[in-house]
Tab-separated table of C-alpha atoms and ligand atoms in Angstrom:
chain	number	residue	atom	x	y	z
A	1	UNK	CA	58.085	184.275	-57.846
A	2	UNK	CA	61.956	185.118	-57.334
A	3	UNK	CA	63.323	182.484	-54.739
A	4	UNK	CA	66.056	185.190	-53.575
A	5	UNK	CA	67.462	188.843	-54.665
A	6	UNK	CA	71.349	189.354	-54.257
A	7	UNK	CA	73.367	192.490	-54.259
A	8	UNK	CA	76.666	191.728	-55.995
A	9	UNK	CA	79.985	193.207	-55.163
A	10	UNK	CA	79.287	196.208	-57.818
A	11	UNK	CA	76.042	197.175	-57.280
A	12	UNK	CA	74.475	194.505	-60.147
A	13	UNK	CA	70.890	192.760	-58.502
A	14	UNK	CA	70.642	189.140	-59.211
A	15	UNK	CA	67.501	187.314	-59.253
A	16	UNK	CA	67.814	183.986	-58.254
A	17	UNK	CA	65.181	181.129	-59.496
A	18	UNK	CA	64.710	177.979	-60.020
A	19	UNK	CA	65.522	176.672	-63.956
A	20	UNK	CA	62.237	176.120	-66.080
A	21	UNK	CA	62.271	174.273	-68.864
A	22	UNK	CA	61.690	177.428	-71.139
A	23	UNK	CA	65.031	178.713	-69.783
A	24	UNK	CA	67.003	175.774	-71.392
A	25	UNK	CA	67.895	177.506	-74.660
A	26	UNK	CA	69.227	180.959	-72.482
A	27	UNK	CA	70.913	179.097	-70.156
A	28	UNK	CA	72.469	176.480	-73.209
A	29	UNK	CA	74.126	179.509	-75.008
A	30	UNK	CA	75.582	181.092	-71.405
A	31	UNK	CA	76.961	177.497	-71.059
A	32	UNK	CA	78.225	177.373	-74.462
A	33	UNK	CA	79.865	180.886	-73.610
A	34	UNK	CA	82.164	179.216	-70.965
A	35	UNK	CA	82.712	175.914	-72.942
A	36	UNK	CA	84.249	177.907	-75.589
A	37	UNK	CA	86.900	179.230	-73.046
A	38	UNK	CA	87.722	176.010	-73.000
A	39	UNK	CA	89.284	176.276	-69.508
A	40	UNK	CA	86.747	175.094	-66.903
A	41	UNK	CA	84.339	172.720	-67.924
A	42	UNK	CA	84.270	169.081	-69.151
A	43	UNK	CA	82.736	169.660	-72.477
A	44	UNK	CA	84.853	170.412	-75.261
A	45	UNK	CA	82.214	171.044	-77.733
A	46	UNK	CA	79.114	173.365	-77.490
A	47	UNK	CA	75.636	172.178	-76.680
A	48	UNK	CA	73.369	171.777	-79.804
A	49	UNK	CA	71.205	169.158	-79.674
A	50	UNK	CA	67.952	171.090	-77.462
A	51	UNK	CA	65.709	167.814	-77.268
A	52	UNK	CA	68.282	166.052	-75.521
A	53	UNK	CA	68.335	168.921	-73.312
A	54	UNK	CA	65.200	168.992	-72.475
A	55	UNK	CA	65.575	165.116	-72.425
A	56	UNK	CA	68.477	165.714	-69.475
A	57	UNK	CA	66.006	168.577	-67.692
A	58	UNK	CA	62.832	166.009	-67.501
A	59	UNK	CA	65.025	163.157	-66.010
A	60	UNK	CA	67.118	165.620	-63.656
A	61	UNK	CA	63.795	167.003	-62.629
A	62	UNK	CA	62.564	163.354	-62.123
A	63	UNK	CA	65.893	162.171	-59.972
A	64	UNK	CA	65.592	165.450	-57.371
A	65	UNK	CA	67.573	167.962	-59.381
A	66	UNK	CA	67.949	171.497	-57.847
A	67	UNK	CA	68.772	174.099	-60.483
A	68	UNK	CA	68.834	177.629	-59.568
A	69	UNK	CA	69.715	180.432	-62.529
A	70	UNK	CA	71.077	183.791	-61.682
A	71	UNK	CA	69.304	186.861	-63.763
A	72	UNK	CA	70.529	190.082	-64.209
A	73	UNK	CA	68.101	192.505	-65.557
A	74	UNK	CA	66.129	189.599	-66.633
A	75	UNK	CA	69.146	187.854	-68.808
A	76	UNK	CA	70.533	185.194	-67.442
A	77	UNK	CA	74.477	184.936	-65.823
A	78	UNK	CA	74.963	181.802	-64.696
A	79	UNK	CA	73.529	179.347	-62.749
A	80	UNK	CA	74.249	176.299	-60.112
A	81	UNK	CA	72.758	173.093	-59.381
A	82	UNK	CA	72.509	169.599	-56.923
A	83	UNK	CA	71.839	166.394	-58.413
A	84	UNK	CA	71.118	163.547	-55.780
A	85	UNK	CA	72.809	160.724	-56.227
A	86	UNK	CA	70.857	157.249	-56.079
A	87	UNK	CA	70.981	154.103	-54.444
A	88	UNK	CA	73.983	153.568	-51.592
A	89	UNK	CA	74.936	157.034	-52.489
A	90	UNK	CA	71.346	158.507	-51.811
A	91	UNK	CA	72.670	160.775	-49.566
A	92	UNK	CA	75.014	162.267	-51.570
A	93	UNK	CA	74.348	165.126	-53.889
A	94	UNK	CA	76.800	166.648	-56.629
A	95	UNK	CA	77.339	170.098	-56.974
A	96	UNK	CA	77.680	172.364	-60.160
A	97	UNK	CA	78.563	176.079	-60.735
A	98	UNK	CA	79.181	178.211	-63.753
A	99	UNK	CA	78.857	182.195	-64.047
A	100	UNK	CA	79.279	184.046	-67.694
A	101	UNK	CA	82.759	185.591	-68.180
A	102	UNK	CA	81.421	189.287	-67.771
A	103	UNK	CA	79.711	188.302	-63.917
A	104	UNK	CA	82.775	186.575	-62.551
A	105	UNK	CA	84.621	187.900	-59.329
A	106	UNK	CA	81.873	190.031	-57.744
A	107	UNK	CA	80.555	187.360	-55.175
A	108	UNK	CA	78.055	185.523	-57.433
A	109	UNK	CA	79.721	181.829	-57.337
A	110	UNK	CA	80.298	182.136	-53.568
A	111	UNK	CA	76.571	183.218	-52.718
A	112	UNK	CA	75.328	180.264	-54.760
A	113	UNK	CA	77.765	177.567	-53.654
A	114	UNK	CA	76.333	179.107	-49.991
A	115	UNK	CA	73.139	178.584	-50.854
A	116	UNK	CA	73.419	175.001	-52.142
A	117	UNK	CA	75.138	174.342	-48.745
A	118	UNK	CA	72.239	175.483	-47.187
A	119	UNK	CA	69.801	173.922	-49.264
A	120	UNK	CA	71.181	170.885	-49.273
A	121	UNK	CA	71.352	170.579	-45.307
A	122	UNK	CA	67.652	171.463	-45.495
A	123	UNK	CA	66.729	168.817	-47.644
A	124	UNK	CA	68.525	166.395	-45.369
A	125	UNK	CA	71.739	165.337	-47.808
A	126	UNK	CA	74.644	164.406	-45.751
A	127	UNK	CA	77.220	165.162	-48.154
A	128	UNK	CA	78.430	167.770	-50.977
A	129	UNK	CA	81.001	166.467	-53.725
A	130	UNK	CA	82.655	168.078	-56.685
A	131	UNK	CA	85.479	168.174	-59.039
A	132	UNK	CA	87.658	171.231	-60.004
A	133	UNK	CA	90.254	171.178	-62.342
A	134	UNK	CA	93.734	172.359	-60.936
A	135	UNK	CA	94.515	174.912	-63.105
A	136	UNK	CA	91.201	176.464	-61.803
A	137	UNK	CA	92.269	178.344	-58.502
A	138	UNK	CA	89.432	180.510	-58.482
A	139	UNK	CA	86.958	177.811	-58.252
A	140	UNK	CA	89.229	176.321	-55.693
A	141	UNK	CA	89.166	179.124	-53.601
A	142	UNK	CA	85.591	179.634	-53.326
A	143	UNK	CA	84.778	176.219	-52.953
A	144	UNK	CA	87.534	176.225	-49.790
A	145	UNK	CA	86.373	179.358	-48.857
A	146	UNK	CA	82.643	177.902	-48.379
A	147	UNK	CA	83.764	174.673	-46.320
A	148	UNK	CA	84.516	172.022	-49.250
A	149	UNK	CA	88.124	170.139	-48.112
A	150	UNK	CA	90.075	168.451	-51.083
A	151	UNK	CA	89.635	164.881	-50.538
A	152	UNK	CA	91.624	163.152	-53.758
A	153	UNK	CA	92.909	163.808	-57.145
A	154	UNK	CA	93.424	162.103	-60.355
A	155	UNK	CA	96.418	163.190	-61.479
A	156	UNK	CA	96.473	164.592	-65.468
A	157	UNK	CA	92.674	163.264	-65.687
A	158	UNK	CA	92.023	166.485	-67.925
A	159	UNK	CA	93.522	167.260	-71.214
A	160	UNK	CA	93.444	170.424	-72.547
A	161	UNK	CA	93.052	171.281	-76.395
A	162	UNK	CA	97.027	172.585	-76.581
A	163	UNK	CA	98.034	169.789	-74.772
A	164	UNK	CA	98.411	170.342	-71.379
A	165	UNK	CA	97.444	168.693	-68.869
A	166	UNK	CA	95.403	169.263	-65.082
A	167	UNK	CA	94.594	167.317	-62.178
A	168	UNK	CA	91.392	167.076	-60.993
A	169	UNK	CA	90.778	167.587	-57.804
A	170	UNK	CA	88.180	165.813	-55.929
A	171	UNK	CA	86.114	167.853	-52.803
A	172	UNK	CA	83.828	167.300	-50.332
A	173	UNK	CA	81.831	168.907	-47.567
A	174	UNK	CA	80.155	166.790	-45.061
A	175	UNK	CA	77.357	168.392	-43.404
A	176	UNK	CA	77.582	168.365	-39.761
B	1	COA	C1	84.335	179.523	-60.340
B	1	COA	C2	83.190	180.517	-60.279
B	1	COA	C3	81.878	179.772	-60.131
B	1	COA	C4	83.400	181.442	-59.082
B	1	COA	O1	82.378	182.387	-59.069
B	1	COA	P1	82.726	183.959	-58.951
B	1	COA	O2	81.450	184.678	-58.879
B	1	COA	O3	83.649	184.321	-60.056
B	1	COA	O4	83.492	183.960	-57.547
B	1	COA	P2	83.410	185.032	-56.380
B	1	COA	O5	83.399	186.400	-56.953
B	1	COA	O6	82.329	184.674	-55.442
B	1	COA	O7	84.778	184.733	-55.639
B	1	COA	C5	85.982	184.708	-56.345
B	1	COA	C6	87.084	184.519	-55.334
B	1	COA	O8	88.196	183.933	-56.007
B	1	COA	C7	89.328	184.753	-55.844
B	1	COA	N1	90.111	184.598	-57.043
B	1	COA	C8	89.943	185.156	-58.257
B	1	COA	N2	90.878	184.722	-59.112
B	1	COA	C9	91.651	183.850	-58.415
B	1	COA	C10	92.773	183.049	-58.743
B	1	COA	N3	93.303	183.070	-59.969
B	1	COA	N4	93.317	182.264	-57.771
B	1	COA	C11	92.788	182.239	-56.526
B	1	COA	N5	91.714	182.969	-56.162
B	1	COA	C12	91.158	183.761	-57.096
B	1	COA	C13	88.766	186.150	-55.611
B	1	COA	O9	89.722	186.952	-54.961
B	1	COA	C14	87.575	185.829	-54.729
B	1	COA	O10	88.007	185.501	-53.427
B	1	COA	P3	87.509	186.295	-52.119
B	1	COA	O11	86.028	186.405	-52.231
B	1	COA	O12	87.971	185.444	-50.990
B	1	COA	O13	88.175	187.626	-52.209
B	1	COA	C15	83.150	181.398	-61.582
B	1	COA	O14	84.316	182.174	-61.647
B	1	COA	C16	82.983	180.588	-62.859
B	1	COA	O15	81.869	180.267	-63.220
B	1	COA	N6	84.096	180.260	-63.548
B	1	COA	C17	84.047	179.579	-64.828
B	1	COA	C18	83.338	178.234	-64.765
B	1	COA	C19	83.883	177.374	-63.642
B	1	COA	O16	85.046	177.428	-63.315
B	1	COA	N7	82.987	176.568	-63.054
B	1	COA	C20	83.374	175.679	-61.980
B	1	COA	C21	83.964	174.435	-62.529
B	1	COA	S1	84.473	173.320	-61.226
């Protein structure tokens, strides 16, 4: 069952569903795609190690993960996620995005950082966070764009490979 169908920008239909376990090694090589740009995400080294994969799917699934994976034509593009945080911060959740290279820029990051707004106000969390790099206006915008306000940075928290540095700038969206 697809949890929602989206038109994008040019015509592509998404499928939208929630991340099974036998997605992991798909969604692992889209993932490695955009850790080998290098650019946007924490990791500076691919994902190869699948049992501790599965490892991090079992306990996310266990601590009220919400993973949804975008599908075009049955591959998979990207895909976005909440993971609650515990204790004093149980009403916190942290957000996640990333969309293969090819799928960027025709409305699929803002539709899904929508929908975890949404979803997360259903399930009763009071408040979004994230962290965005500041060499990453794109993200920025959207994130903006869909109600997140900047709340803090650390400044040259990231290094890059070459040597340069970026902030990294802390967001938040509280729900109503
Ligand atoms: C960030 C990301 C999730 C956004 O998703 P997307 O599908 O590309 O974004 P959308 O098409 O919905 O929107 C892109 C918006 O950014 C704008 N944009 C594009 N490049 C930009 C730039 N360099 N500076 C500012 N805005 C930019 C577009 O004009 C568009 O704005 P609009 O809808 O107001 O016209 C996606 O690009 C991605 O996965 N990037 C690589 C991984 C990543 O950065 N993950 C997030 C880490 S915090």
């Amino acid at each position: 069952m697809v949890y929602k169908r989206v038109t994008l920008k040019d015509g592509h239909i998404v499928m939208l569903d929630w991340l099974k376990k036998s997605d992991l090694p798909e969604l692992v090589q889209v993932l490695n795609s955009v850790i080998r740009e290098g650019e946007y995400l924490f990791m500076n080294n691919e994902i190869t190690d699948m049992e501790e994969e599965r490892r991090w799917y079992e306990r996310g699934i266990k601590n009220g993960m919400l993973y949804l994976v975008a599908r075009v034509g049955g591959k998979i593009v990207g895909g976005a996620s909440i993971h609650p945080r515990t204790d004093k911060q149980s009403h916190v959740v942290g957000f996640g995005i990333f969309i293969q290279e090819s799928y960027r820029n025709l409305g699929l990051g803002t539709r899904l950082t929508r929908e975890f707004v949404e979803i997360a106000g259903k399930r009763g969390f009071e408040i979004l966070q994230l962290s965005v790099y500041s060499t990453n206006m794109r993200a920025f915008h959207v994130y903006r764009k869909c109600g997140y306000r900047e709340c803090g940075r650390f400044t040259r928290d990231i290094k890059f490979l070459d040597g340069k540095y970026a902030d990294r700038i802390l967001m938040e969206l509280l729900l109503n």
